[in-house]
Structure formats: structure tokens, C-alpha cells
Amino acid sequence: MPVYRKLVRDRIPEIIAASGKEAIWRVMEDDEYQKEVRKKLHEELAEYEAAKDDSSALEELADMLELIHTLAGIHGSKPEDLERIRATKAAERGGFRRKLLLEEVIDG
């Protein structure tokens, strides 16, 4: 019997049950939950970096976005608030679409 001890999506226990298996799970306390969400985000980032095609990359980005929305909630905010912060920063400082690499800043 595999032991996972990792954060899973909310419907995973019922999906496992529907397959005729039994899942042993528990609800985490807030501090452990935040730690596990952060850990899961790193895991999804590694999977994104290892993606071999656009479709796989987009799947991993969607997982990361779900985790980012979850973290926004942990920090007392909503995805809309996060988007507003992102848009404000983009308006003030720009995005990353121009592919700029800062090489050096010379004084004077």
C-alpha cells in the first residue's frame, strides 16, 4: 500500500473511493496546510520545468495557478485581489513580454 503524505486536490478521496479503493486522509491545521501548499507549488514548478510540450506545460501552469489562488486565500485575499495587484504592478513597471535581460547598470 503506497504512503503519500502529500496535499491533494479536494475531490481525490472520492475519486479513490469510486475506484473501489480506500483512502486514509485527514484535514490539516492551518500552519501545516500553508507549508504543504507551498511545498506543492514547488513540486508543480519542477513539473512545469520538466514539461516536454506546450500541453503539459499548460497543465502544470494551471496547477500552479490553482495553488496561487489557494495561497491568496491563506493570506486573506481573493484571486481578484491578486489580479488587481498584478495589473497595478504591470501598469507601473511593465510585464515580462518584451524578453528584456538587464545586463548591467552603469553609474553616472
CSV table of C-alpha atoms in Angstrom, one decimal:
chain,number,residue,atom,x,y,z
A,1,MET,CA,0.0,0.0,0.0
A,2,PRO,CA,1.6,3.3,-1.1
A,3,VAL,CA,2.0,6.0,1.5
A,4,TYR,CA,1.8,9.5,0.1
A,5,ARG,CA,1.6,12.1,2.9
A,6,LYS,CA,1.0,15.0,0.5
A,7,LEU,CA,-1.5,17.7,-0.3
A,8,VAL,CA,-4.1,16.5,-2.8
A,9,ARG,CA,-7.0,18.2,-4.6
A,10,ASP,CA,-10.3,18.2,-2.7
A,11,ARG,CA,-12.0,15.5,-4.7
A,12,ILE,CA,-9.2,13.0,-4.7
A,13,PRO,CA,-10.6,10.9,-1.7
A,14,GLU,CA,-13.9,10.5,-3.5
A,15,ILE,CA,-12.2,9.6,-6.8
A,16,ILE,CA,-10.2,7.0,-5.0
A,17,ALA,CA,-13.3,5.6,-3.3
A,18,ALA,CA,-15.1,5.5,-6.7
A,19,SER,CA,-12.3,3.3,-8.0
A,20,GLY,CA,-13.1,0.7,-5.2
A,21,LYS,CA,-10.1,1.7,-3.0
A,22,GLU,CA,-10.0,3.2,0.4
A,23,ALA,CA,-8.1,6.4,1.1
A,24,ILE,CA,-6.9,7.4,4.6
A,25,TRP,CA,-6.7,11.1,4.9
A,26,ARG,CA,-7.0,13.9,7.4
A,27,VAL,CA,-7.7,17.7,7.5
A,28,MET,CA,-4.5,19.7,8.3
A,29,GLU,CA,-4.2,22.5,10.8
A,30,ASP,CA,-3.6,25.9,9.2
A,31,ASP,CA,0.1,26.1,9.7
A,32,GLU,CA,0.8,22.7,8.2
A,33,TYR,CA,-1.7,23.4,5.4
A,34,GLN,CA,0.2,26.6,4.4
A,35,LYS,CA,3.5,24.7,4.5
A,36,GLU,CA,2.1,21.9,2.3
A,37,VAL,CA,0.6,24.3,-0.2
A,38,ARG,CA,3.9,26.0,-0.6
A,39,LYS,CA,5.6,22.6,-1.0
A,40,LYS,CA,3.1,21.6,-3.6
A,41,LEU,CA,3.7,24.8,-5.5
A,42,HIS,CA,7.5,23.9,-5.7
A,43,GLU,CA,6.5,20.4,-6.9
A,44,GLU,CA,4.3,21.8,-9.7
A,45,LEU,CA,7.1,24.3,-10.7
A,46,ALA,CA,9.5,21.4,-11.1
A,47,GLU,CA,6.9,19.5,-13.2
A,48,TYR,CA,6.5,22.6,-15.3
A,49,GLU,CA,10.2,22.9,-15.8
A,50,ALA,CA,10.3,19.3,-16.9
A,51,ALA,CA,7.4,19.6,-19.3
A,52,LYS,CA,8.3,18.4,-22.8
A,53,ASP,CA,5.5,20.1,-24.7
A,54,ASP,CA,3.1,23.1,-24.6
A,55,SER,CA,0.1,21.0,-23.4
A,56,SER,CA,2.0,19.5,-20.5
A,57,ALA,CA,3.4,22.9,-19.6
A,58,LEU,CA,-0.1,24.5,-19.6
A,59,GLU,CA,-1.4,21.7,-17.3
A,60,GLU,CA,1.3,22.4,-14.8
A,61,LEU,CA,0.7,26.2,-15.1
A,62,ALA,CA,-3.0,25.6,-14.3
A,63,ASP,CA,-2.0,23.5,-11.2
A,64,MET,CA,0.3,26.4,-10.1
A,65,LEU,CA,-2.4,28.9,-10.7
A,66,GLU,CA,-4.8,26.9,-8.5
A,67,LEU,CA,-2.2,26.8,-5.8
A,68,ILE,CA,-1.5,30.5,-6.1
A,69,HIS,CA,-5.2,31.2,-5.7
A,70,THR,CA,-5.2,28.9,-2.6
A,71,LEU,CA,-2.2,30.8,-1.2
A,72,ALA,CA,-4.0,34.1,-1.8
A,73,GLY,CA,-6.8,32.8,0.3
A,74,ILE,CA,-4.4,31.7,3.0
A,75,HIS,CA,-3.1,35.3,3.1
A,76,GLY,CA,-6.6,36.7,3.5
A,77,SER,CA,-7.2,37.7,-0.1
A,78,LYS,CA,-9.0,36.6,-3.3
A,79,PRO,CA,-7.8,35.8,-6.8
A,80,GLU,CA,-9.4,39.0,-8.0
A,81,ASP,CA,-7.3,41.0,-5.4
A,82,LEU,CA,-4.2,39.2,-6.6
A,83,GLU,CA,-5.1,40.0,-10.2
A,84,ARG,CA,-5.6,43.7,-9.2
A,85,ILE,CA,-2.1,43.8,-7.6
A,86,ARG,CA,-0.6,42.1,-10.7
A,87,ALA,CA,-2.3,44.6,-13.0
A,88,THR,CA,-1.1,47.5,-11.0
A,89,LYS,CA,2.5,46.3,-11.0
A,90,ALA,CA,2.3,45.7,-14.8
A,91,ALA,CA,0.9,49.2,-15.3
A,92,GLU,CA,3.6,50.8,-13.2
A,93,ARG,CA,6.6,48.6,-14.1
A,94,GLY,CA,5.6,46.6,-17.1
A,95,GLY,CA,5.3,42.9,-17.6
A,96,PHE,CA,7.8,40.4,-18.9
A,97,ARG,CA,6.7,40.2,-22.6
A,98,ARG,CA,9.5,42.2,-24.1
A,99,LYS,CA,12.0,39.5,-23.2
A,100,LEU,CA,14.4,42.0,-21.6
A,101,LEU,CA,17.5,40.8,-19.8
A,102,LEU,CA,19.2,43.5,-17.8
A,103,GLU,CA,23.0,43.0,-18.2
A,104,GLU,CA,24.4,46.0,-16.3
A,105,VAL,CA,23.7,49.4,-14.9
A,106,ILE,CA,26.5,52.0,-15.2
A,107,ASP,CA,26.6,54.8,-12.6
A,108,GLY,CA,27.0,58.3,-13.8
